[in-house]
Coordinates of C-alpha atoms and ligand atoms in Angstrom, one line a residue:
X19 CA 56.4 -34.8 22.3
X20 CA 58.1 -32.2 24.1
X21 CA 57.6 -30.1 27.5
X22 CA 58.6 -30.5 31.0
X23 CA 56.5 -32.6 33.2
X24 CA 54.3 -30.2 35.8
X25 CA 53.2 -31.9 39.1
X26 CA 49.9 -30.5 40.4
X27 CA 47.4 -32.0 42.4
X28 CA 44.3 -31.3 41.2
X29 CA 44.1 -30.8 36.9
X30 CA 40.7 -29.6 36.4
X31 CA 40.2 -29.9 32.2
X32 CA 37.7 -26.7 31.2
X33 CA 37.0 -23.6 33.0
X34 CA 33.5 -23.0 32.9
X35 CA 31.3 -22.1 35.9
X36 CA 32.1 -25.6 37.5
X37 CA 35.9 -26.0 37.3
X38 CA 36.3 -21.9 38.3
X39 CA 34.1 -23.1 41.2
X40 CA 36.1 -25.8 42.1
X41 CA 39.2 -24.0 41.2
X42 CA 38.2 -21.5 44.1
X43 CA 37.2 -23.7 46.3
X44 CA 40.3 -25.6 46.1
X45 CA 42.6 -23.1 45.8
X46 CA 41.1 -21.4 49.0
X47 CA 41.7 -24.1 51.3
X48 CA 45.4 -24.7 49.6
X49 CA 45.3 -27.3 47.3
X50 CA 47.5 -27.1 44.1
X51 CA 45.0 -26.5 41.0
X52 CA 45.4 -26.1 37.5
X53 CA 42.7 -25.2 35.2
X54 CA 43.0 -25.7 31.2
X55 CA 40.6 -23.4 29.1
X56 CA 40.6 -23.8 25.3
X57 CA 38.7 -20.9 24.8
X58 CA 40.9 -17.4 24.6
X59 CA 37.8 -15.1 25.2
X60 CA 34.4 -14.8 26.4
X61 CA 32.3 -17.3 24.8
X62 CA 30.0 -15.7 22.8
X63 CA 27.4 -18.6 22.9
X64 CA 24.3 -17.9 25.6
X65 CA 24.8 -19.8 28.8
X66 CA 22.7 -20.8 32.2
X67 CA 22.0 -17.4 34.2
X68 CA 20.0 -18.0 36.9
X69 CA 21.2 -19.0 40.0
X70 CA 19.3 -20.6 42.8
X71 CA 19.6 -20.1 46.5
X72 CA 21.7 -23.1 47.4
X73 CA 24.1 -22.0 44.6
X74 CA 23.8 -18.0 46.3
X75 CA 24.6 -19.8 50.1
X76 CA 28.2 -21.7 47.8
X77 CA 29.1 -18.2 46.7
X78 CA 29.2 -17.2 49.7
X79 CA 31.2 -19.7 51.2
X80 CA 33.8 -19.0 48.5
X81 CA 33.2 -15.1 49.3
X82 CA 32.2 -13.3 46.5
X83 CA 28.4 -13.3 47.3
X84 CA 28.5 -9.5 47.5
X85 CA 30.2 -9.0 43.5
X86 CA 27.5 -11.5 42.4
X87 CA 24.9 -9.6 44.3
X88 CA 26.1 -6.4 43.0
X89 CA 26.6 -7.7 39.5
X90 CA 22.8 -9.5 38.9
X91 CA 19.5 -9.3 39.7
X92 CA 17.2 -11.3 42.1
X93 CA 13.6 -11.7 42.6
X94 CA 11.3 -13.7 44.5
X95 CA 8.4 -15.2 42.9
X96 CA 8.1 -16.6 39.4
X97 CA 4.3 -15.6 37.8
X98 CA 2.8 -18.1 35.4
X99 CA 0.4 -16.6 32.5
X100 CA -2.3 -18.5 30.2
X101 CA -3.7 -16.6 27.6
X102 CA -6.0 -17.4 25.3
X103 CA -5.7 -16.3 21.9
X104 CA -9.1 -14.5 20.1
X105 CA -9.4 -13.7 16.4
X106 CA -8.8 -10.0 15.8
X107 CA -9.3 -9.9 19.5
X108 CA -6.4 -9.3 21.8
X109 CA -5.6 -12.4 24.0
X110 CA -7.6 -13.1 27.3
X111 CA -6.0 -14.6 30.3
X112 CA -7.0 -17.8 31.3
X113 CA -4.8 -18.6 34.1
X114 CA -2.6 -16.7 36.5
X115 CA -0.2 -18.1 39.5
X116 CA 2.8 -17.2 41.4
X117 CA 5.2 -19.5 42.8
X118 CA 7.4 -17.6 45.2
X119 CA 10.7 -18.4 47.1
X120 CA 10.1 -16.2 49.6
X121 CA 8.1 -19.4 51.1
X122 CA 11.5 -21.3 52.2
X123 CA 12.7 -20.9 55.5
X124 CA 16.3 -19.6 54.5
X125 CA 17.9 -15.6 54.3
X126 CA 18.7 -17.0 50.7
X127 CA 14.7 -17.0 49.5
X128 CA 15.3 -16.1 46.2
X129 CA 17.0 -16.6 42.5
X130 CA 19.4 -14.6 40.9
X131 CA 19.8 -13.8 37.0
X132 CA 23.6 -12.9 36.6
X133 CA 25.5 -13.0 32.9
X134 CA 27.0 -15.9 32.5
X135 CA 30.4 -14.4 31.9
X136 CA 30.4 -11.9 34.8
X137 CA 30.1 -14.7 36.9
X138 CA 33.1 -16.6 35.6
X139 CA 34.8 -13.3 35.5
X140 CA 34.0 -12.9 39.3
X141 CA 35.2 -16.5 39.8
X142 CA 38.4 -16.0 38.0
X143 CA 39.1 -12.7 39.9
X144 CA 38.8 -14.4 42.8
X145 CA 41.4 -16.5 42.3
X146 CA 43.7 -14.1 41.7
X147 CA 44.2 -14.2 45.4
X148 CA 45.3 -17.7 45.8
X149 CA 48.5 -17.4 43.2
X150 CA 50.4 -19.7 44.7
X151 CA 47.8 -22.2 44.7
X152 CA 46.5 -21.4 41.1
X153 CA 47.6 -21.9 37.7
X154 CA 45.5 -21.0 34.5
X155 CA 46.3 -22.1 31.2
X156 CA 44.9 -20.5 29.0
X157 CA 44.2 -21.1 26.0
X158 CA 44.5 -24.8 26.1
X159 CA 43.1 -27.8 25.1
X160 CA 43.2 -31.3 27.2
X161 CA 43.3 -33.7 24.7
X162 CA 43.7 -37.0 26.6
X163 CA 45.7 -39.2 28.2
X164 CA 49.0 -41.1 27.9
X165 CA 51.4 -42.6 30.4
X166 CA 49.0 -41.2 33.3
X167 CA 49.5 -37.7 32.5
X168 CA 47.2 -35.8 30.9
X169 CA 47.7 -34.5 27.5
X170 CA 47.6 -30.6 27.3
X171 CA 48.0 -28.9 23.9
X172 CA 48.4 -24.9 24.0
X173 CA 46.7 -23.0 21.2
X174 CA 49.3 -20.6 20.2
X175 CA 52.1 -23.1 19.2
X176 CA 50.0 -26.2 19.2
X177 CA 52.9 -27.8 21.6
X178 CA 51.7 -30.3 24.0
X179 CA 52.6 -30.3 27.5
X180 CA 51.9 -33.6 29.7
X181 CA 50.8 -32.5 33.3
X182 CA 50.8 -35.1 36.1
X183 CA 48.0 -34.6 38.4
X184 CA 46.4 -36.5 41.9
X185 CA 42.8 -36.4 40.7
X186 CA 42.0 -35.2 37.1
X187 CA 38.8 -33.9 36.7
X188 CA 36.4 -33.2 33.8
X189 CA 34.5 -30.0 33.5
X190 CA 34.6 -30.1 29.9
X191 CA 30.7 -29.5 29.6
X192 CA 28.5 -31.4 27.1
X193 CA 31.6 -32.7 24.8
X194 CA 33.9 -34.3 27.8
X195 CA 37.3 -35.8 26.4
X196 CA 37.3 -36.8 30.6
X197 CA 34.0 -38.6 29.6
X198 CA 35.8 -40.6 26.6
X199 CA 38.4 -41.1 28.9
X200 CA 36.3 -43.1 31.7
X201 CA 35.1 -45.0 29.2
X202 CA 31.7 -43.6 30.0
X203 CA 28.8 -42.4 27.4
X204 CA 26.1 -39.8 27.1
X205 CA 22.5 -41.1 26.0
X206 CA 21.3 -37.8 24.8
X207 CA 17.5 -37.3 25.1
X208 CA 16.3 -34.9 22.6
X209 CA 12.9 -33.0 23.3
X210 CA 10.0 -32.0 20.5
X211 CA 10.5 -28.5 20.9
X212 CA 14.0 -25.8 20.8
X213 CA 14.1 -22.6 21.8
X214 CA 15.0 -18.7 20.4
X215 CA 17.0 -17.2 23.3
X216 CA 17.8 -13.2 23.2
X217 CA 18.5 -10.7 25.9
X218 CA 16.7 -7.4 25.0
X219 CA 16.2 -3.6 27.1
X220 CA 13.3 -4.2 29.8
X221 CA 10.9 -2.0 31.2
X222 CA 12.3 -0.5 35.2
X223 CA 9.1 -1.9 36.3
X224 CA 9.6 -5.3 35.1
X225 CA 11.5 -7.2 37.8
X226 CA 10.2 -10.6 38.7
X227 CA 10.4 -13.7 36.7
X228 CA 7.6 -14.3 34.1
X229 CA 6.1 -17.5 32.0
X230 CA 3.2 -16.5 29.3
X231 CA 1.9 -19.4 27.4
X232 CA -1.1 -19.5 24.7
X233 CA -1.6 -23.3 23.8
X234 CA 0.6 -23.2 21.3
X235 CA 2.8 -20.7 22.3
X236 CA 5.5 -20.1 25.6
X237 CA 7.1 -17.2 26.2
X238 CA 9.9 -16.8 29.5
X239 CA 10.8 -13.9 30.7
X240 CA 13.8 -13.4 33.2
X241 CA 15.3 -10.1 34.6
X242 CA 19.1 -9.2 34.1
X243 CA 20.4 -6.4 35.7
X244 CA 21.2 -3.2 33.6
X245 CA 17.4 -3.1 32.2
X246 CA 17.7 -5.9 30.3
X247 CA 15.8 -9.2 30.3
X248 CA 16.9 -13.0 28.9
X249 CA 14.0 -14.0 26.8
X250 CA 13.3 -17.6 26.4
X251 CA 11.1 -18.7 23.4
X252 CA 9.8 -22.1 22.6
X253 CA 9.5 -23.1 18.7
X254 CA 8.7 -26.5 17.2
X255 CA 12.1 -28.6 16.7
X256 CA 13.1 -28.0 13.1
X257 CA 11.2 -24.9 12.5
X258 CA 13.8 -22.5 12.9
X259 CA 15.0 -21.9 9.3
X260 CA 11.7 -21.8 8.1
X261 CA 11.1 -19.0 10.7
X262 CA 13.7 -16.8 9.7
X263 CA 12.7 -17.0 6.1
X264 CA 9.9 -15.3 7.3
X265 CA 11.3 -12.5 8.3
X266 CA 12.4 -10.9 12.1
X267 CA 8.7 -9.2 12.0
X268 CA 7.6 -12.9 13.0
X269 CA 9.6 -12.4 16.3
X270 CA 8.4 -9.3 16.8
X271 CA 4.7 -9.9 16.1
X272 CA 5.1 -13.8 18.8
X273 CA 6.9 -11.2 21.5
X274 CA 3.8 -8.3 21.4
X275 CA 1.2 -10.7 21.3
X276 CA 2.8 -12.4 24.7
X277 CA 3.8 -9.8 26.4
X278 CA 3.2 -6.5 25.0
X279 CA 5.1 -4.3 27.4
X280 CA 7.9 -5.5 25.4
X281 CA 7.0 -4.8 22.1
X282 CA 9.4 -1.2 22.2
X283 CA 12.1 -3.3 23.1
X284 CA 11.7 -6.5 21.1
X285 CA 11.2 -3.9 17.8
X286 CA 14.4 -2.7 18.4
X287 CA 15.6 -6.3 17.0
X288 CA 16.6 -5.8 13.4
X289 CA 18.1 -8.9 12.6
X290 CA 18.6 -12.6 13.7
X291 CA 21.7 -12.6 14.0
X292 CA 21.5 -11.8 18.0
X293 CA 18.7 -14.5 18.6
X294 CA 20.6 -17.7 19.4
X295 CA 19.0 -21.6 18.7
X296 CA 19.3 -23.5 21.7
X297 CA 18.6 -26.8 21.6
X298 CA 17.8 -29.0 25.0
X299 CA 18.9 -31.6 25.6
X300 CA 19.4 -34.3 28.8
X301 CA 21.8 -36.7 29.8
X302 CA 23.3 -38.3 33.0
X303 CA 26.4 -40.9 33.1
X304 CA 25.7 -43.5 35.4
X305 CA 29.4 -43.3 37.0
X306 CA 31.2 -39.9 38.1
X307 CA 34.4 -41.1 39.4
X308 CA 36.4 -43.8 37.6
X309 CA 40.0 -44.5 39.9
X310 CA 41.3 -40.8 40.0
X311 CA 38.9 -39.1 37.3
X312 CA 35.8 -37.4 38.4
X313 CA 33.4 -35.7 36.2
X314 CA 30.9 -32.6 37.6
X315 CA 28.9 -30.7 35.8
X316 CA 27.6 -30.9 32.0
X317 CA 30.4 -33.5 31.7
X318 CA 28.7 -35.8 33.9
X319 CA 24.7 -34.6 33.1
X320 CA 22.7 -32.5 31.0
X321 CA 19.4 -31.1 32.2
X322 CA 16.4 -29.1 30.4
X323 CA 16.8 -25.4 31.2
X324 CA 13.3 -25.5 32.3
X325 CA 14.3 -25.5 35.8
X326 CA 16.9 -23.5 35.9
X327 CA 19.0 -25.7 37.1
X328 CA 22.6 -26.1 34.6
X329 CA 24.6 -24.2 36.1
X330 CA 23.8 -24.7 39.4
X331 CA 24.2 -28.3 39.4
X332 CA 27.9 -27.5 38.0
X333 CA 28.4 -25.3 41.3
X334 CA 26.9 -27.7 43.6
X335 CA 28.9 -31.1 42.2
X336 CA 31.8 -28.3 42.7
X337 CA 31.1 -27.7 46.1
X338 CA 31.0 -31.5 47.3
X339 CA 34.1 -32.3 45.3
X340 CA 36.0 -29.2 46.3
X341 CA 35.4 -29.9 50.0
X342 CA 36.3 -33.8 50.0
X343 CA 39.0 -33.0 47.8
X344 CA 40.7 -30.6 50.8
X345 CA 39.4 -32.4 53.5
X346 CA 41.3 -35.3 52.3
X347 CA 44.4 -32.7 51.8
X348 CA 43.5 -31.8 55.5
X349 CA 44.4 -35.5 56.5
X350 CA 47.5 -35.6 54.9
X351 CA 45.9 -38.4 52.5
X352 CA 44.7 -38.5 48.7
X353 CA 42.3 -41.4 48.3
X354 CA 41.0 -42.7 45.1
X355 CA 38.9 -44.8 46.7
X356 CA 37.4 -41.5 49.0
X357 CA 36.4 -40.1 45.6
X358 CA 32.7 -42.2 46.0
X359 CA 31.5 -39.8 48.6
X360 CA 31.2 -37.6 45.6
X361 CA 28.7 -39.3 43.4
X362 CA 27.0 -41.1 46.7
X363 CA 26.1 -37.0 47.5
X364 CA 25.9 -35.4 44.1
X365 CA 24.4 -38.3 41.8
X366 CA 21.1 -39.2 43.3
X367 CA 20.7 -35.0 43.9
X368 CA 21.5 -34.3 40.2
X369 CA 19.3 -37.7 38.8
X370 CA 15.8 -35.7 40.8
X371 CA 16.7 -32.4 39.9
X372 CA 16.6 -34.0 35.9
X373 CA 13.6 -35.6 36.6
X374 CA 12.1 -32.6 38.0
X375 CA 13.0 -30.6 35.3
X376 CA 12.4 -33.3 32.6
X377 CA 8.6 -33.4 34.3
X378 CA 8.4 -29.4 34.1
X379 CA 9.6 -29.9 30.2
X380 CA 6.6 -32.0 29.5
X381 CA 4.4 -29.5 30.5
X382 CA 5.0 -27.5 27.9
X383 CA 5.7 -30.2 25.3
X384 CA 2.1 -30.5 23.8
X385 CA -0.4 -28.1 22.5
X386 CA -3.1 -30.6 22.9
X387 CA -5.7 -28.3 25.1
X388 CA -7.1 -31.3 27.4
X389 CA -3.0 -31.0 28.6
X390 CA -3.0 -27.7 28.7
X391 CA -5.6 -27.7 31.2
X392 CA -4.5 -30.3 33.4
X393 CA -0.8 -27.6 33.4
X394 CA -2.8 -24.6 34.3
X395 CA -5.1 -26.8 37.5
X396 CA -1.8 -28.5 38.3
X397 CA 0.1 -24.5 38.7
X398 CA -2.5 -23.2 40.5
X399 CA -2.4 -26.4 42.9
X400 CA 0.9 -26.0 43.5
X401 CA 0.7 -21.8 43.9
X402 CA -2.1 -22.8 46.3
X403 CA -1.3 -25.9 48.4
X404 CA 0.8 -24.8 51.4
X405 CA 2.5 -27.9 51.3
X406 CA 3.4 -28.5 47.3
X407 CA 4.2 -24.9 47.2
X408 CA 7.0 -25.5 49.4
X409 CA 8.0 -28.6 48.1
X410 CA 8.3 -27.5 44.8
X411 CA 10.5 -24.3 45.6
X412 CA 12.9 -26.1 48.5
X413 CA 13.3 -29.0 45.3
X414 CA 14.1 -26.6 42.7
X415 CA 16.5 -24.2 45.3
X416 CA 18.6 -27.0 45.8
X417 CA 18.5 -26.5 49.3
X418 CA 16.8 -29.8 50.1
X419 CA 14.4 -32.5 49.1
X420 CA 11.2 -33.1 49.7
X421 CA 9.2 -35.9 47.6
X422 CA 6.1 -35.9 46.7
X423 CA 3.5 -38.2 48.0
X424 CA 0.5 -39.7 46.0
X425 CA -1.4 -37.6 48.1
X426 CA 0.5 -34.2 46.7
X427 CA 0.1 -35.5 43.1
X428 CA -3.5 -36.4 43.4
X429 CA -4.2 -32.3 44.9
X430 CA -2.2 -31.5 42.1
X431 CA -4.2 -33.0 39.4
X432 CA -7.4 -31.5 41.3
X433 CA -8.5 -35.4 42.5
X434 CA -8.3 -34.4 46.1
X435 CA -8.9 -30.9 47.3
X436 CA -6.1 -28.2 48.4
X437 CA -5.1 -27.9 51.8
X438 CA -5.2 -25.1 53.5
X439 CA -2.8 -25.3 57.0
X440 CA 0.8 -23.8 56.3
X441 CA 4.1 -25.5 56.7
X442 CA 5.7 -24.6 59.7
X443 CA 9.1 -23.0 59.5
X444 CA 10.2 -26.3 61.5
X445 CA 8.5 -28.5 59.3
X446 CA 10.0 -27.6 56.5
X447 CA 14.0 -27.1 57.6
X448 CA 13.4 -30.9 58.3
X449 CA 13.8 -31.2 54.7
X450 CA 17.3 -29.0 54.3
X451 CA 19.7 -31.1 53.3
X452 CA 22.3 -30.7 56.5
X453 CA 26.2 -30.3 56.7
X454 CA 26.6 -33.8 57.7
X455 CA 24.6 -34.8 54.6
X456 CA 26.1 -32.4 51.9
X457 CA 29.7 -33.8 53.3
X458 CA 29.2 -36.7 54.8
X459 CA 32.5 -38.0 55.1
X460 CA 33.2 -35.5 57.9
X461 CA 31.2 -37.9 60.2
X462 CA 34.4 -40.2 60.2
X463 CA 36.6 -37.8 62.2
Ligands
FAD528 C1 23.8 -23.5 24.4 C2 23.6 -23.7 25.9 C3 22.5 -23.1 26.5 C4 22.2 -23.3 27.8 N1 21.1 -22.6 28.4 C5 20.9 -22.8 29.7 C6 19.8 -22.2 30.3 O1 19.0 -21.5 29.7 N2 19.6 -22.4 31.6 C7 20.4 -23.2 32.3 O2 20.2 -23.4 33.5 N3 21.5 -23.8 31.8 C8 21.7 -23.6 30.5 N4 22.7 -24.2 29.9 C9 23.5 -25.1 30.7 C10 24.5 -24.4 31.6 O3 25.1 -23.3 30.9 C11 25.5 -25.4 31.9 O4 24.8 -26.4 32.7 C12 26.6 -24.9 32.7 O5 27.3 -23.9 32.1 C13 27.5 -26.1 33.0 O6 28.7 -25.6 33.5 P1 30.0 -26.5 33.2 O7 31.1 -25.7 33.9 O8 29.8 -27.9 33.6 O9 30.2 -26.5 31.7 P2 30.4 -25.3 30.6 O10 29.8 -24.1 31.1 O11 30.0 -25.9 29.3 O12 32.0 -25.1 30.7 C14 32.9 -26.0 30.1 C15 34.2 -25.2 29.8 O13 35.2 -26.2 29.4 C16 35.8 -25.7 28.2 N5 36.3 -26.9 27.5 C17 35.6 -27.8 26.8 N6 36.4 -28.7 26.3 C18 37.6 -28.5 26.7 C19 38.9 -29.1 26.5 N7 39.0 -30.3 25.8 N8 40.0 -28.6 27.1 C20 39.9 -27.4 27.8 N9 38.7 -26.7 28.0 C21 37.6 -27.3 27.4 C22 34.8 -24.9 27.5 O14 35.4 -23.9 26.6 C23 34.0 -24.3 28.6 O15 34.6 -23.0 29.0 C24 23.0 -24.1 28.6 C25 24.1 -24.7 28.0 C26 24.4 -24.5 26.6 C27 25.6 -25.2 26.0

């Protein structure tokens, strides 16, 4: 094994949404980082988009809110759709409710679809600034350790270069060599259902976020910028080849029959080979720091997109491990043992966000209709409860947590009427998580 012996202080193994993050973050408040990337291009596989306010309210801190602005689109409220499917009629709605973010007390009260790539473009640009804090290899593959350095090998030559790091940290997504590393394992949970993703032209005057569901059926609709729109469809695990033997006229018959004002756009589909299987998953380790290893991200959980929430939680774990990281730098003072503030923050935040999402999963698990009925009172609760309306949004933003009672579930269900005083402004910002909360460790100065 050859190779000089690089010093850094930070080694941050994959450069995906969370490690850029972190990379920036780091890098910006002058800590030596190093990112490896294995892959030599833009990954061609279909990523997390959306990006929720607390993630827009990060961005910012790391100043490039106004390229992501510029590069995606955002909208407010989220509509859910029933319809009910007729023989040689067309279908009829039997349900219709909006959930909207402009119900949360912040000047972030909305979600953001952006390209997955643009935004790690935008991250990556960034650090262009902080050169003599950065270094990118790229591509690269962390492979492991040996003799407390970590094992890098470069693509091109297949030479492996041993890097001596402070903190090491995994951001290898779902298949984490970091993981292996910490000895730690991910229980994958597997779902009933996959999904066909594809992002195809949209209508000008289709901007907001949109769910359609027959019993059987469930369609999800979210706006991209450049008149396009990420389509989301749900199939039956295992169906998929059986679906494309019958032919693409079977996607473009599901699409119309959803959401017709699509049907232009999905006919101008001629093959499958843009429509991409994605298969949930979730997961969650029950460590994310082992000595001076730290995982964030899909490394350390997997969630249902449902939610939304994939990449975010990658941001966010960057964000808390990013700022402990420098503050510690601040004091003059690495601290493996300072590396629990992260998963005290970060690990009871991610575990209710899976949950959350794992719960919105189920919703749409079974075609049975007596389920299907209790979804559609249980959306409509939500949409028209003051209260679970704004508990739902501030959960999924990431901005806070607030739990629901017995009380909420029972309205939810349709046990217990609605009720119909608002949520003051006050009320609610009770629920934000604060500074002192998101970086706790700060209290100690
Ligand atoms: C197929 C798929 C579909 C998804 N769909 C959605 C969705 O619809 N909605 C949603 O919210 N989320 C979705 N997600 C999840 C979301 O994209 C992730 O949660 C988010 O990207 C996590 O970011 P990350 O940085 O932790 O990991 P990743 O984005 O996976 O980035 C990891 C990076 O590490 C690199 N890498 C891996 N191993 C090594 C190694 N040994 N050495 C060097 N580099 C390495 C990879 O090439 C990659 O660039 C999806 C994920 C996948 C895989």
């Amino acid at each position: 094994m050859g190779g000089k012996i690089i010093d850094t202080e930070v080694l941050v193994n994959g450069g995906g949404v969370g490690g850029l993050a972190l990379a920036v973050k780091l890098a910006s408040r002058g800590v030596q980082v190093t990112v490896v990337e294995q892959l030599k291009a833009e990954s061609p596989q279909y990523k997390g988009e959306l990006l929720q306010p607390k993630t827009l309210a990060i961005l910012e801190d790391l100043e490039i809110i106004d390229r992501v602005l510029a590069n995606g689109h955002s909208f407010s409220s989220l509509e859910f759709i029933e319809l009910e499917r007729q023989i040689s009629e067309p279908p009829r709605k039997v349900g219709e409710s909006c959930m909207d973010y402009e119900s949360l007390a912040t000047p972030y009260n909305y979600a953001l679809m952006i390209p997955h790539e643009t935004l790690k473009a935008i991250l990556l640009d960034k650090l262009k600034q902080y050169e003599g804090s950065f270094r990118y290899i790229q591509p690269a593959r962390f492979t492991g350790f040996k003799d407390g350095k970590a094992l890098i090998r470069h693509t091109k030559d297949q030479s492996i270069e041993p890097i001596h790091a402070r903190f090491y940290i995994g951001a290898e997504g779902r298949n984490s060599p970091t993981r292996n590393a910490m000895g730690l394992k991910a229980n994958n949970r597997t779902y009933n259902h996959h999904f066909l993703t594809v992002t195809i032209p949209r209508p000008a005057d289709f901007t907001t976020g949109k769910i359609v569901t027959t019993n059987h059926r469930f369609l999800g609709l979210f706006p991209l910028p450049d008149n396009k729109i990420r389509t989301v469809f749900l199939i039956k695990a295992g169906t998929y080849k059986s679906m494309k033997e019958e032919g693409i006229e079977y996607f473009h018959r599901a699409y119309e029959e959803l959401c017709p004002e699509l049907g232009e756009h999905v006919a101008s589909l001629e093959s499958w080979k843009d429509i991409q299987l994605m298969i949930p998953t979730m997961y969650h380790v029950n460590r994310y720091v082992v000595e001076n290893l730290a995982l964030i991200g899909d490394a350390a959980h997997a969630v249902h997109p449902m939610a939304g929430e994939g990449m975010n939680l990658a941001i966010q774990d960057a964000d808390v491990l990013g700022e402990l990281i420098a503050w510690m730098k601040r004091k003059g003072h690495f601290d493996n043992r300072l590396l629990k503030w992260y998963e005290e923050v970060r690990m009871p935040r991610a575990k209710f966000l899976l949950g959350l999402s794992h719960l919105s999963a189920l919703a749409y698990s079974f075609p049975y209709p007596w389920w299907r009925r209790i979804r559609i009172k249980s959306i409509e609760q939500m949409e028209q409860d003051p209260a679970l309306h704004v508990k739902q949004m501030l959960n999924i933003s990431g901005l806070g947590r607030w739990d629901n009672t017995v009380l909420d579930r029972l309205i939810q269900i349709g046990a217990f009427p609605k009720r119909k005083h608002t949520v003051s402004r006050s009320k609610q910002l009770q629920y934000f998580f604060e500074r002192t909360e998101d970086y706790p460790w700060e209290k100690e100065e």
